Amino acid sequence: MTITKIWEVKQAGEKQLRMELSEAALALREGGLIAFPTETVYGLGADARSTAAVERIFTAKGRPSDNPLIVHIASRRQLDELVRPYPKLAEELMDHFWPGPLTIVLPVRPEALSPLVTAGLSTVGIRMPDHRTALALLAQAECPVAAPSANRSGRPSPTLAQHVLEDLEGLIDGVVDDGPTGVGLESTVVELVDDQTVRILRPGGITLEALQQAVPAAQIDNAGLGEPELAPRSPGMKYTHYAPKGELELICGDPEAVAAYIQKGVAAAWQRGERTGVLAFEERMERYKADSVLSLGSEDELEAAAHRLYAALRDFDGAGAQRIWAEGCQEHGIGAALMNRLAKAAGNRIIRL
Ligand code: TXA
Ligand code: MG
């Protein structure tokens, strides 16, 4: 059992933030495991060059070792040490989206990182988070920081420091608490197929539409989205993820039919004596009767829904829900990432009406 320290930095000014983070940064440099906020979700950081430190990430999370980690940097100057030459297109993506929720898979420089980070691949996913506390911590740690989401493997990603503690207290050295994260879903992971083609491996904070606008000359290959199970080019996509403890089903299609289907399911579950949950949009909340009915907000405000998703999935656990139904949404913009996470949480139990 490790004592997990908590550094509260919500109100800290610039100078105080640096002071508060010095202990956490030192712990990272010395092989510690430190959870920290980013603009997407809380990450669980370790020195990406140290195999002993990175090994602790996999142990604390219970993460399969064939699932590589994203490396976080505070400045583009760190890149040359980590990766081999890459196409101009990657640089354009960095110019547009860094700092920000875009992870770019690049050819790794041999020996630059622990082989555990890349899970033996010849590439590494790198991102520069758009979050003042994350950037300050990364700069002070003066090392590339490998950081998966700071949850136990398979659980919803943490959007609050409290979620990190629920999963990992006693297993990690500390958490930097800077309140709720922004986007609420993880970064978009992309690879470059060639000089002109960007392939989305995991939809996330940077939308397909934003990518298309930023690099209009590039082709954006969005194939990974539809059938992630058939195309596990991003190894993480093949595992059940983000799941609450209850069995979740994702219901898509005509809102009336969806509501009727769900209500029938709840009635049947109640007959079996099961506790039920419904995850719905504000527009139809009053349609549902279940042990817990949680709202993601309006279906016209999917950014806000994304921000709430993981906390809601955790709330179902708190309520002891055994069977959960979630309404689907449009797949435009952040809706693509939201639907991807819901489908994963449902272990691909998706009903289309
Ligand atoms: O927003 C995020 O990306 C958060 C925060 C903490 O930065 N991190 C995160 O890490 O979501 P994680 O480990 O939960 O997800 C990493 C994803 C996995 O799906 C993994 O398979 C993929 O990125 N990935 C990492 N390196 C890769 C590589 N070299 N090639 C393909 N996919 C890679
Ligand atoms: Mg994760």
mmCIF file of C-alpha atoms and ligand atoms in Angstrom:
data_model
loop_
_atom_site.group_PDB
_atom_site.id
_atom_site.type_symbol
_atom_site.label_atom_id
_atom_site.label_comp_id
_atom_site.label_asym_id
_atom_site.label_seq_id
_atom_site.Cartn_x
_atom_site.Cartn_y
_atom_site.Cartn_z
ATOM 1 C CA MET A 1 0.000 0.000 0.000
ATOM 2 C CA THR A 2 1.339 3.430 -0.988
ATOM 3 C CA ILE A 3 0.206 6.678 0.586
ATOM 4 C CA THR A 4 -1.423 8.726 -2.163
ATOM 5 C CA LYS A 5 -0.723 12.443 -1.715
ATOM 6 C CA ILE A 6 -3.178 15.049 -2.952
ATOM 7 C CA TRP A 7 -2.070 18.453 -4.179
ATOM 8 C CA GLU A 8 -4.995 20.879 -4.490
ATOM 9 C CA VAL A 9 -4.156 23.586 -7.033
ATOM 10 C CA LYS A 10 -7.594 24.897 -8.074
ATOM 11 C CA GLN A 11 -7.092 28.422 -6.781
ATOM 12 C CA ALA A 12 -3.324 28.583 -7.214
ATOM 13 C CA GLY A 13 -1.765 31.538 -9.017
ATOM 14 C CA GLU A 14 1.146 30.922 -11.383
ATOM 15 C CA LYS A 15 3.892 31.104 -8.786
ATOM 16 C CA GLN A 16 2.027 29.081 -6.185
ATOM 17 C CA LEU A 17 1.205 26.478 -8.825
ATOM 18 C CA ARG A 18 4.906 26.023 -9.564
ATOM 19 C CA MET A 19 5.607 25.568 -5.868
ATOM 20 C CA GLU A 20 2.749 23.125 -5.364
ATOM 21 C CA LEU A 21 3.895 21.074 -8.348
ATOM 22 C CA SER A 22 7.565 20.849 -7.420
ATOM 23 C CA GLU A 23 7.035 17.799 -5.211
ATOM 24 C CA ALA A 24 4.911 16.050 -7.839
ATOM 25 C CA ALA A 25 7.462 16.840 -10.572
ATOM 26 C CA LEU A 26 10.292 15.480 -8.430
ATOM 27 C CA ALA A 27 8.299 12.314 -7.738
ATOM 28 C CA LEU A 28 7.844 11.813 -11.505
ATOM 29 C CA ARG A 29 11.579 12.248 -12.120
ATOM 30 C CA GLU A 30 12.301 9.698 -9.411
ATOM 31 C CA GLY A 31 10.079 7.000 -10.880
ATOM 32 C CA GLY A 32 6.820 7.873 -9.110
ATOM 33 C CA LEU A 33 3.251 7.566 -10.377
ATOM 34 C CA ILE A 34 1.415 10.884 -10.394
ATOM 35 C CA ALA A 35 -2.106 11.496 -11.661
ATOM 36 C CA PHE A 36 -2.734 14.926 -13.147
ATOM 37 C CA PRO A 37 -5.539 16.761 -14.951
ATOM 38 C CA THR A 38 -5.508 17.443 -18.688
ATOM 39 C CA GLU A 39 -8.104 19.119 -20.910
ATOM 40 C CA THR A 40 -9.543 15.657 -21.707
ATOM 41 C CA VAL A 41 -9.431 13.370 -18.647
ATOM 42 C CA TYR A 42 -7.053 12.815 -15.709
ATOM 43 C CA GLY A 43 -3.881 10.966 -16.757
ATOM 44 C CA LEU A 44 -1.665 8.649 -14.719
ATOM 45 C CA GLY A 45 1.872 9.836 -15.396
ATOM 46 C CA ALA A 46 5.287 8.214 -15.128
ATOM 47 C CA ASP A 47 8.710 8.950 -16.633
ATOM 48 C CA ALA A 48 8.398 7.433 -20.115
ATOM 49 C CA ARG A 49 12.115 6.617 -20.244
ATOM 50 C CA SER A 50 12.030 4.429 -17.154
ATOM 51 C CA THR A 51 10.862 0.844 -17.536
ATOM 52 C CA ALA A 52 10.487 0.442 -13.766
ATOM 53 C CA ALA A 53 8.233 3.515 -13.583
ATOM 54 C CA VAL A 54 6.140 2.562 -16.619
ATOM 55 C CA GLU A 55 5.749 -0.971 -15.321
ATOM 56 C CA ARG A 56 4.071 0.498 -12.245
ATOM 57 C CA ILE A 57 1.428 2.150 -14.490
ATOM 58 C CA PHE A 58 0.430 -1.215 -15.953
ATOM 59 C CA THR A 59 0.307 -2.808 -12.499
ATOM 60 C CA ALA A 60 -1.697 -0.014 -10.850
ATOM 61 C CA LYS A 61 -4.220 0.073 -13.688
ATOM 62 C CA GLY A 62 -4.346 -3.679 -14.288
ATOM 63 C CA ARG A 63 -3.724 -2.799 -17.943
ATOM 64 C CA PRO A 64 -2.858 -5.411 -20.597
ATOM 65 C CA SER A 65 0.786 -4.940 -21.596
ATOM 66 C CA ASP A 66 0.069 -4.978 -25.350
ATOM 67 C CA ASN A 67 -1.774 -1.651 -25.104
ATOM 68 C CA PRO A 68 0.718 1.206 -25.680
ATOM 69 C CA LEU A 69 0.723 4.494 -23.752
ATOM 70 C CA ILE A 70 0.519 8.085 -24.959
ATOM 71 C CA VAL A 71 3.574 10.238 -24.233
ATOM 72 C CA HIS A 72 2.891 13.793 -23.057
ATOM 73 C CA ILE A 73 5.229 16.697 -23.715
ATOM 74 C CA ALA A 74 5.256 20.370 -22.730
ATOM 75 C CA SER A 75 7.217 21.685 -25.710
ATOM 76 C CA ARG A 76 7.939 20.806 -29.335
ATOM 77 C CA ARG A 77 11.654 20.965 -28.491
ATOM 78 C CA GLN A 78 11.256 17.620 -26.696
ATOM 79 C CA LEU A 79 10.111 15.915 -29.892
ATOM 80 C CA ASP A 80 13.439 15.429 -31.672
ATOM 81 C CA GLU A 81 14.765 13.239 -28.887
ATOM 82 C CA LEU A 82 11.721 11.001 -29.032
ATOM 83 C CA VAL A 83 10.842 10.497 -32.680
ATOM 84 C CA ARG A 84 12.437 9.945 -36.065
ATOM 85 C CA PRO A 85 11.777 12.331 -38.980
ATOM 86 C CA TYR A 86 8.085 12.592 -39.817
ATOM 87 C CA PRO A 87 6.041 13.974 -42.729
ATOM 88 C CA LYS A 88 5.230 17.658 -43.096
ATOM 89 C CA LEU A 89 1.576 16.792 -42.576
ATOM 90 C CA ALA A 90 2.313 15.826 -38.961
ATOM 91 C CA GLU A 91 3.882 19.227 -38.445
ATOM 92 C CA GLU A 92 0.783 20.925 -39.853
ATOM 93 C CA LEU A 93 -1.353 18.989 -37.403
ATOM 94 C CA MET A 94 0.879 20.075 -34.528
ATOM 95 C CA ASP A 95 0.696 23.711 -35.706
ATOM 96 C CA HIS A 96 -3.085 23.575 -35.717
ATOM 97 C CA PHE A 97 -3.923 21.449 -32.730
ATOM 98 C CA TRP A 98 -1.120 21.545 -30.174
ATOM 99 C CA PRO A 99 -1.489 22.139 -27.382
ATOM 100 C CA GLY A 100 -4.763 20.249 -27.604
ATOM 101 C CA PRO A 101 -6.567 16.900 -27.574
ATOM 102 C CA LEU A 102 -4.837 15.373 -30.605
ATOM 103 C CA THR A 103 -2.445 12.432 -30.210
ATOM 104 C CA ILE A 104 -0.235 11.876 -33.244
ATOM 105 C CA VAL A 105 1.338 8.460 -33.820
ATOM 106 C CA LEU A 106 4.920 9.004 -35.009
ATOM 107 C CA PRO A 107 7.939 6.784 -35.704
ATOM 108 C CA VAL A 108 9.732 6.281 -32.392
ATOM 109 C CA ARG A 109 13.467 6.795 -31.996
ATOM 110 C CA PRO A 110 14.959 3.518 -30.809
ATOM 111 C CA GLU A 111 16.075 3.617 -27.165
ATOM 112 C CA ALA A 112 14.397 6.977 -26.526
ATOM 113 C CA LEU A 113 11.624 5.477 -24.419
ATOM 114 C CA SER A 114 10.996 2.396 -22.366
ATOM 115 C CA PRO A 115 9.817 -0.373 -24.736
ATOM 116 C CA LEU A 116 6.829 -0.842 -22.421
ATOM 117 C CA VAL A 117 5.485 2.557 -23.528
ATOM 118 C CA THR A 118 5.172 1.496 -27.154
ATOM 119 C CA ALA A 119 4.274 -2.139 -26.365
ATOM 120 C CA GLY A 120 6.949 -3.153 -28.831
ATOM 121 C CA LEU A 121 5.559 -1.076 -31.756
ATOM 122 C CA SER A 122 7.883 1.036 -33.905
ATOM 123 C CA THR A 123 5.663 4.064 -33.302
ATOM 124 C CA VAL A 124 4.661 6.218 -30.354
ATOM 125 C CA GLY A 125 1.568 8.350 -29.758
ATOM 126 C CA ILE A 126 2.498 11.852 -28.607
ATOM 127 C CA ARG A 127 0.443 14.787 -27.438
ATOM 128 C CA MET A 128 0.810 18.196 -25.828
ATOM 129 C CA PRO A 129 -2.159 18.793 -23.513
ATOM 130 C CA ASP A 130 -3.916 22.160 -23.500
ATOM 131 C CA HIS A 131 -4.066 22.548 -19.741
ATOM 132 C CA ARG A 132 -2.044 24.947 -17.636
ATOM 133 C CA THR A 133 -1.461 22.528 -14.758
ATOM 134 C CA ALA A 134 -0.520 19.632 -17.020
ATOM 135 C CA LEU A 135 1.889 21.822 -19.004
ATOM 136 C CA ALA A 136 3.458 23.242 -15.828
ATOM 137 C CA LEU A 137 3.926 19.753 -14.353
ATOM 138 C CA LEU A 138 5.402 18.366 -17.594
ATOM 139 C CA ALA A 139 7.786 21.322 -17.891
ATOM 140 C CA GLN A 140 8.923 20.969 -14.284
ATOM 141 C CA ALA A 141 9.352 17.210 -14.516
ATOM 142 C CA GLU A 142 11.726 17.746 -17.467
ATOM 143 C CA CYS A 143 10.985 14.312 -18.883
ATOM 144 C CA PRO A 144 8.548 12.821 -21.406
ATOM 145 C CA VAL A 145 5.594 11.550 -19.391
ATOM 146 C CA ALA A 146 3.700 8.403 -20.358
ATOM 147 C CA ALA A 147 0.108 8.785 -19.206
ATOM 148 C CA PRO A 148 -2.927 6.644 -19.865
ATOM 149 C CA SER A 149 -6.226 7.697 -18.351
ATOM 150 C CA ALA A 150 -5.995 7.410 -14.544
ATOM 151 C CA ASN A 151 -8.666 4.736 -14.049
ATOM 152 C CA ARG A 152 -8.481 1.021 -13.329
ATOM 153 C CA SER A 153 -8.443 -0.725 -16.692
ATOM 154 C CA GLY A 154 -11.968 -1.114 -18.113
ATOM 155 C CA ARG A 155 -13.525 1.560 -15.851
ATOM 156 C CA PRO A 156 -14.782 4.952 -17.064
ATOM 157 C CA SER A 157 -11.981 7.502 -17.418
ATOM 158 C CA PRO A 158 -11.692 10.003 -14.553
ATOM 159 C CA THR A 159 -12.912 13.558 -15.075
ATOM 160 C CA LEU A 160 -12.422 14.503 -11.400
ATOM 161 C CA ALA A 161 -9.564 13.849 -8.967
ATOM 162 C CA GLN A 162 -12.148 12.049 -6.826
ATOM 163 C CA HIS A 163 -12.636 9.474 -9.614
ATOM 164 C CA VAL A 164 -8.888 8.820 -9.650
ATOM 165 C CA LEU A 165 -8.907 8.197 -5.914
ATOM 166 C CA GLU A 166 -11.926 5.875 -6.183
ATOM 167 C CA ASP A 167 -9.933 3.636 -8.523
ATOM 168 C CA LEU A 168 -6.295 4.088 -7.544
ATOM 169 C CA GLU A 169 -5.918 5.372 -3.975
ATOM 170 C CA GLY A 170 -3.145 3.428 -2.258
ATOM 171 C CA LEU A 171 -1.725 2.295 -5.602
ATOM 172 C CA ILE A 172 -0.171 5.574 -6.810
ATOM 173 C CA ASP A 173 2.038 8.240 -5.261
ATOM 174 C CA GLY A 174 -0.144 11.278 -5.778
ATOM 175 C CA VAL A 175 -2.890 13.212 -7.535
ATOM 176 C CA VAL A 176 -2.812 16.827 -8.617
ATOM 177 C CA ASP A 177 -6.385 18.065 -8.124
ATOM 178 C CA ASP A 178 -7.340 20.961 -10.391
ATOM 179 C CA GLY A 179 -11.066 20.296 -10.517
ATOM 180 C CA PRO A 180 -13.060 18.912 -13.446
ATOM 181 C CA THR A 181 -11.408 18.310 -16.815
ATOM 182 C CA GLY A 182 -12.708 20.105 -19.921
ATOM 183 C CA VAL A 183 -13.633 17.907 -22.881
ATOM 184 C CA GLY A 184 -14.445 14.904 -20.686
ATOM 185 C CA LEU A 185 -13.503 12.351 -23.380
ATOM 186 C CA GLU A 186 -9.982 11.332 -24.384
ATOM 187 C CA SER A 187 -7.887 12.810 -27.174
ATOM 188 C CA THR A 188 -8.338 11.912 -30.816
ATOM 189 C CA VAL A 189 -5.589 9.480 -31.871
ATOM 190 C CA VAL A 190 -4.383 9.758 -35.484
ATOM 191 C CA GLU A 191 -1.697 8.120 -37.578
ATOM 192 C CA LEU A 192 -0.314 9.208 -40.936
ATOM 193 C CA VAL A 193 -0.861 6.593 -43.595
ATOM 194 C CA ASP A 194 1.285 8.520 -46.088
ATOM 195 C CA ASP A 195 2.243 12.150 -46.791
ATOM 196 C CA GLN A 196 -1.348 13.098 -47.516
ATOM 197 C CA THR A 197 -3.572 10.829 -45.461
ATOM 198 C CA VAL A 198 -4.507 11.089 -41.809
ATOM 199 C CA ARG A 199 -6.254 8.090 -40.288
ATOM 200 C CA ILE A 200 -8.362 8.468 -37.155
ATOM 201 C CA LEU A 201 -7.645 5.536 -34.845
ATOM 202 C CA ARG A 202 -9.746 6.793 -31.952
ATOM 203 C CA PRO A 203 -12.280 9.622 -32.211
ATOM 204 C CA GLY A 204 -11.985 12.204 -29.446
ATOM 205 C CA GLY A 205 -11.643 15.848 -28.510
ATOM 206 C CA ILE A 206 -10.581 16.974 -32.009
ATOM 207 C CA THR A 207 -13.432 16.219 -34.375
ATOM 208 C CA LEU A 208 -13.317 14.861 -37.911
ATOM 209 C CA GLU A 209 -14.773 18.171 -39.092
ATOM 210 C CA ALA A 210 -12.022 20.163 -37.342
ATOM 211 C CA LEU A 211 -9.341 17.957 -38.925
ATOM 212 C CA GLN A 212 -10.899 18.416 -42.364
ATOM 213 C CA GLN A 213 -10.937 22.168 -41.919
ATOM 214 C CA ALA A 214 -7.384 22.406 -40.660
ATOM 215 C CA VAL A 215 -5.766 20.287 -43.375
ATOM 216 C CA PRO A 216 -8.160 20.549 -46.352
ATOM 217 C CA ALA A 217 -5.590 19.082 -48.727
ATOM 218 C CA ALA A 218 -5.278 15.914 -46.649
ATOM 219 C CA GLN A 219 -7.517 12.895 -46.906
ATOM 220 C CA ILE A 220 -9.020 11.945 -43.598
ATOM 221 C CA ASP A 221 -9.578 8.233 -43.245
ATOM 222 C CA ASN A 222 -12.306 7.687 -40.719
ATOM 223 C CA ALA A 223 -12.593 3.923 -41.235
ATOM 224 C CA GLY A 224 -11.504 2.958 -37.742
ATOM 225 C CA LEU A 225 -14.719 4.434 -36.375
ATOM 226 C CA GLY A 226 -17.378 2.104 -37.624
ATOM 227 C CA GLU A 227 -15.900 -1.266 -36.813
ATOM 228 C CA PRO A 228 -13.203 -0.750 -34.215
ATOM 229 C CA GLU A 229 -13.274 -4.455 -33.400
ATOM 230 C CA LEU A 230 -12.296 -5.379 -36.940
ATOM 231 C CA ALA A 231 -9.555 -2.799 -37.201
ATOM 232 C CA PRO A 232 -7.678 -2.704 -33.916
ATOM 233 C CA ARG A 233 -4.836 -0.594 -35.316
ATOM 234 C CA SER A 234 -4.948 1.354 -32.104
ATOM 235 C CA PRO A 235 -4.525 -1.575 -29.760
ATOM 236 C CA GLY A 236 -6.633 0.021 -27.025
ATOM 237 C CA MET A 237 -9.732 -0.089 -29.223
ATOM 238 C CA LYS A 238 -10.104 -3.828 -28.890
ATOM 239 C CA TYR A 239 -10.709 -3.906 -25.143
ATOM 240 C CA THR A 240 -14.004 -3.348 -23.344
ATOM 241 C CA HIS A 241 -13.641 0.102 -21.955
ATOM 242 C CA TYR A 242 -15.255 2.851 -19.996
ATOM 243 C CA ALA A 243 -17.802 0.410 -18.672
ATOM 244 C CA PRO A 244 -19.992 0.840 -15.611
ATOM 245 C CA LYS A 245 -20.462 -2.278 -13.454
ATOM 246 C CA GLY A 246 -24.030 -2.857 -14.699
ATOM 247 C CA GLU A 247 -24.717 -4.249 -18.164
ATOM 248 C CA LEU A 248 -25.269 -1.354 -20.560
ATOM 249 C CA GLU A 249 -27.167 -1.404 -23.850
ATOM 250 C CA LEU A 250 -27.013 1.462 -26.375
ATOM 251 C CA ILE A 251 -30.288 2.191 -28.176
ATOM 252 C CA CYS A 252 -30.284 4.252 -31.383
ATOM 253 C CA GLY A 253 -32.921 5.458 -33.827
ATOM 254 C CA ASP A 254 -36.299 7.160 -33.741
ATOM 255 C CA PRO A 255 -36.625 8.787 -30.284
ATOM 256 C CA GLU A 256 -40.182 7.491 -29.752
ATOM 257 C CA ALA A 257 -39.182 3.921 -30.569
ATOM 258 C CA VAL A 258 -36.053 4.221 -28.436
ATOM 259 C CA ALA A 259 -38.035 5.437 -25.420
ATOM 260 C CA ALA A 260 -40.622 2.662 -25.841
ATOM 261 C CA TYR A 261 -37.925 -0.023 -26.156
ATOM 262 C CA ILE A 262 -36.108 1.181 -23.067
ATOM 263 C CA GLN A 263 -39.230 1.438 -20.941
ATOM 264 C CA LYS A 264 -40.175 -2.104 -21.881
ATOM 265 C CA GLY A 265 -36.704 -3.308 -20.937
ATOM 266 C CA VAL A 266 -36.915 -1.585 -17.557
ATOM 267 C CA ALA A 267 -40.283 -3.212 -16.854
ATOM 268 C CA ALA A 268 -38.885 -6.666 -17.663
ATOM 269 C CA ALA A 269 -35.788 -6.058 -15.523
ATOM 270 C CA TRP A 270 -37.946 -4.951 -12.619
ATOM 271 C CA GLN A 271 -39.877 -8.201 -12.909
ATOM 272 C CA ARG A 272 -36.573 -10.044 -12.533
ATOM 273 C CA GLY A 273 -35.833 -7.930 -9.459
ATOM 274 C CA GLU A 274 -32.929 -6.018 -11.070
ATOM 275 C CA ARG A 275 -31.946 -2.400 -10.341
ATOM 276 C CA THR A 276 -32.209 -0.302 -13.480
ATOM 277 C CA GLY A 277 -30.666 2.851 -14.931
ATOM 278 C CA VAL A 278 -31.404 5.020 -17.951
ATOM 279 C CA LEU A 279 -28.985 7.537 -19.486
ATOM 280 C CA ALA A 280 -31.047 9.954 -21.546
ATOM 281 C CA PHE A 281 -31.090 13.412 -23.052
ATOM 282 C CA GLU A 282 -32.934 16.207 -21.290
ATOM 283 C CA GLU A 283 -35.583 16.327 -24.023
ATOM 284 C CA ARG A 284 -36.989 12.928 -23.014
ATOM 285 C CA MET A 285 -36.159 12.663 -19.318
ATOM 286 C CA GLU A 286 -39.775 12.610 -18.157
ATOM 287 C CA ARG A 287 -40.476 9.633 -20.407
ATOM 288 C CA TYR A 288 -38.422 7.287 -18.280
ATOM 289 C CA LYS A 289 -39.170 5.563 -15.004
ATOM 290 C CA ALA A 290 -36.229 3.572 -13.597
ATOM 291 C CA ASP A 291 -34.278 3.304 -10.332
ATOM 292 C CA SER A 292 -31.935 5.988 -11.633
ATOM 293 C CA VAL A 293 -32.562 8.187 -14.645
ATOM 294 C CA LEU A 294 -29.565 10.402 -15.447
ATOM 295 C CA SER A 295 -29.446 13.250 -17.951
ATOM 296 C CA LEU A 296 -26.584 14.079 -20.305
ATOM 297 C CA GLY A 297 -28.184 17.486 -20.935
ATOM 298 C CA SER A 298 -29.689 18.566 -24.236
ATOM 299 C CA GLU A 299 -29.056 16.519 -27.377
ATOM 300 C CA ASP A 300 -28.335 19.851 -29.059
ATOM 301 C CA GLU A 301 -25.365 20.407 -26.751
ATOM 302 C CA LEU A 302 -23.214 17.351 -27.209
ATOM 303 C CA GLU A 303 -20.031 19.033 -25.891
ATOM 304 C CA ALA A 304 -21.741 19.320 -22.519
ATOM 305 C CA ALA A 305 -22.934 15.716 -22.826
ATOM 306 C CA ALA A 306 -19.367 14.544 -23.518
ATOM 307 C CA HIS A 307 -18.188 16.462 -20.473
ATOM 308 C CA ARG A 308 -20.726 14.613 -18.300
ATOM 309 C CA LEU A 309 -20.603 11.093 -19.723
ATOM 310 C CA TYR A 310 -17.984 9.389 -17.560
ATOM 311 C CA ALA A 311 -19.223 10.875 -14.288
ATOM 312 C CA ALA A 312 -22.722 9.629 -15.179
ATOM 313 C CA LEU A 313 -21.438 6.101 -15.872
ATOM 314 C CA ARG A 314 -19.765 6.136 -12.456
ATOM 315 C CA ASP A 315 -22.978 7.397 -10.838
ATOM 316 C CA PHE A 316 -24.784 4.282 -12.048
ATOM 317 C CA ASP A 317 -22.252 2.231 -10.093
ATOM 318 C CA GLY A 318 -23.005 4.326 -6.996
ATOM 319 C CA ALA A 319 -26.708 3.633 -7.511
ATOM 320 C CA GLY A 320 -26.076 -0.102 -7.854
ATOM 321 C CA ALA A 321 -27.624 -0.266 -11.338
ATOM 322 C CA GLN A 322 -27.484 -3.797 -12.784
ATOM 323 C CA ARG A 323 -29.107 -3.060 -16.153
ATOM 324 C CA ILE A 324 -28.592 0.276 -17.917
ATOM 325 C CA TRP A 325 -29.942 1.656 -21.198
ATOM 326 C CA ALA A 326 -28.407 4.667 -22.937
ATOM 327 C CA GLU A 327 -29.970 6.737 -25.710
ATOM 328 C CA GLY A 328 -27.782 7.200 -28.794
ATOM 329 C CA CYS A 329 -27.069 10.571 -30.400
ATOM 330 C CA GLN A 330 -26.028 12.183 -33.708
ATOM 331 C CA GLU A 331 -22.529 11.287 -34.843
ATOM 332 C CA HIS A 332 -21.501 14.784 -35.975
ATOM 333 C CA GLY A 333 -18.695 16.671 -34.275
ATOM 334 C CA ILE A 334 -18.013 15.447 -30.746
ATOM 335 C CA GLY A 335 -21.054 13.157 -31.165
ATOM 336 C CA ALA A 336 -18.783 10.699 -32.994
ATOM 337 C CA ALA A 337 -16.544 10.328 -29.948
ATOM 338 C CA LEU A 338 -19.516 10.231 -27.596
ATOM 339 C CA MET A 339 -21.147 7.399 -29.564
ATOM 340 C CA ASN A 340 -17.830 5.556 -29.768
ATOM 341 C CA ARG A 341 -17.459 5.631 -25.958
ATOM 342 C CA LEU A 342 -21.085 4.642 -25.411
ATOM 343 C CA ALA A 343 -20.658 1.707 -27.798
ATOM 344 C CA LYS A 344 -17.530 0.646 -25.900
ATOM 345 C CA ALA A 345 -19.278 1.007 -22.547
ATOM 346 C CA ALA A 346 -22.010 -1.200 -23.983
ATOM 347 C CA GLY A 347 -19.441 -3.810 -25.038
ATOM 348 C CA ASN A 348 -20.991 -3.236 -28.490
ATOM 349 C CA ARG A 349 -24.508 -4.244 -27.396
ATOM 350 C CA ILE A 350 -26.143 -1.756 -29.766
ATOM 351 C CA ILE A 351 -29.792 -1.842 -30.827
ATOM 352 C CA ARG A 352 -30.753 0.126 -33.939
ATOM 353 C CA LEU A 353 -34.466 0.832 -34.243
HETATM 354 O O1 TXA B 1 -6.834 12.217 -23.692
HETATM 355 C C1 TXA B 1 -6.051 11.271 -23.644
HETATM 356 O O2 TXA B 1 -5.519 10.791 -24.647
HETATM 357 C C2 TXA B 1 -5.729 10.700 -22.244
HETATM 358 C C3 TXA B 1 -5.007 11.785 -21.451
HETATM 359 C C4 TXA B 1 -4.554 11.302 -20.107
HETATM 360 O O3 TXA B 1 -3.964 12.307 -22.205
HETATM 361 N N1 TXA B 1 -4.931 9.517 -22.344
HETATM 362 C C5 TXA B 1 -5.442 8.347 -22.795
HETATM 363 O O4 TXA B 1 -4.571 7.286 -22.770
HETATM 364 O O5 TXA B 1 -6.592 8.226 -23.174
HETATM 365 P P1 TXA B 1 -5.029 5.772 -22.877
HETATM 366 O O6 TXA B 1 -3.812 4.976 -22.568
HETATM 367 O O7 TXA B 1 -6.206 5.536 -22.025
HETATM 368 O O8 TXA B 1 -5.347 5.570 -24.397
HETATM 369 C C6 TXA B 1 -4.310 5.530 -25.341
HETATM 370 C C7 TXA B 1 -4.828 5.105 -26.687
HETATM 371 C C8 TXA B 1 -5.090 3.613 -26.733
HETATM 372 O O9 TXA B 1 -6.255 3.363 -27.492
HETATM 373 C C9 TXA B 1 -3.832 3.093 -27.432
HETATM 374 O O10 TXA B 1 -4.050 1.875 -28.060
HETATM 375 C C10 TXA B 1 -3.558 4.209 -28.413
HETATM 376 O O11 TXA B 1 -3.864 5.384 -27.701
HETATM 377 N N2 TXA B 1 -2.138 4.250 -28.807
HETATM 378 C C11 TXA B 1 -1.084 4.599 -28.036
HETATM 379 N N3 TXA B 1 0.079 4.489 -28.721
HETATM 380 C C12 TXA B 1 -0.246 4.043 -29.968
HETATM 381 C C13 TXA B 1 0.506 3.716 -31.135
HETATM 382 N N4 TXA B 1 1.833 3.799 -31.174
HETATM 383 N N5 TXA B 1 -0.184 3.306 -32.227
HETATM 384 C C14 TXA B 1 -1.535 3.223 -32.200
HETATM 385 N N6 TXA B 1 -2.293 3.521 -31.119
HETATM 386 C C15 TXA B 1 -1.664 3.922 -30.010
HETATM 387 MG MG MG B 2 -8.019 4.861 -21.066
#
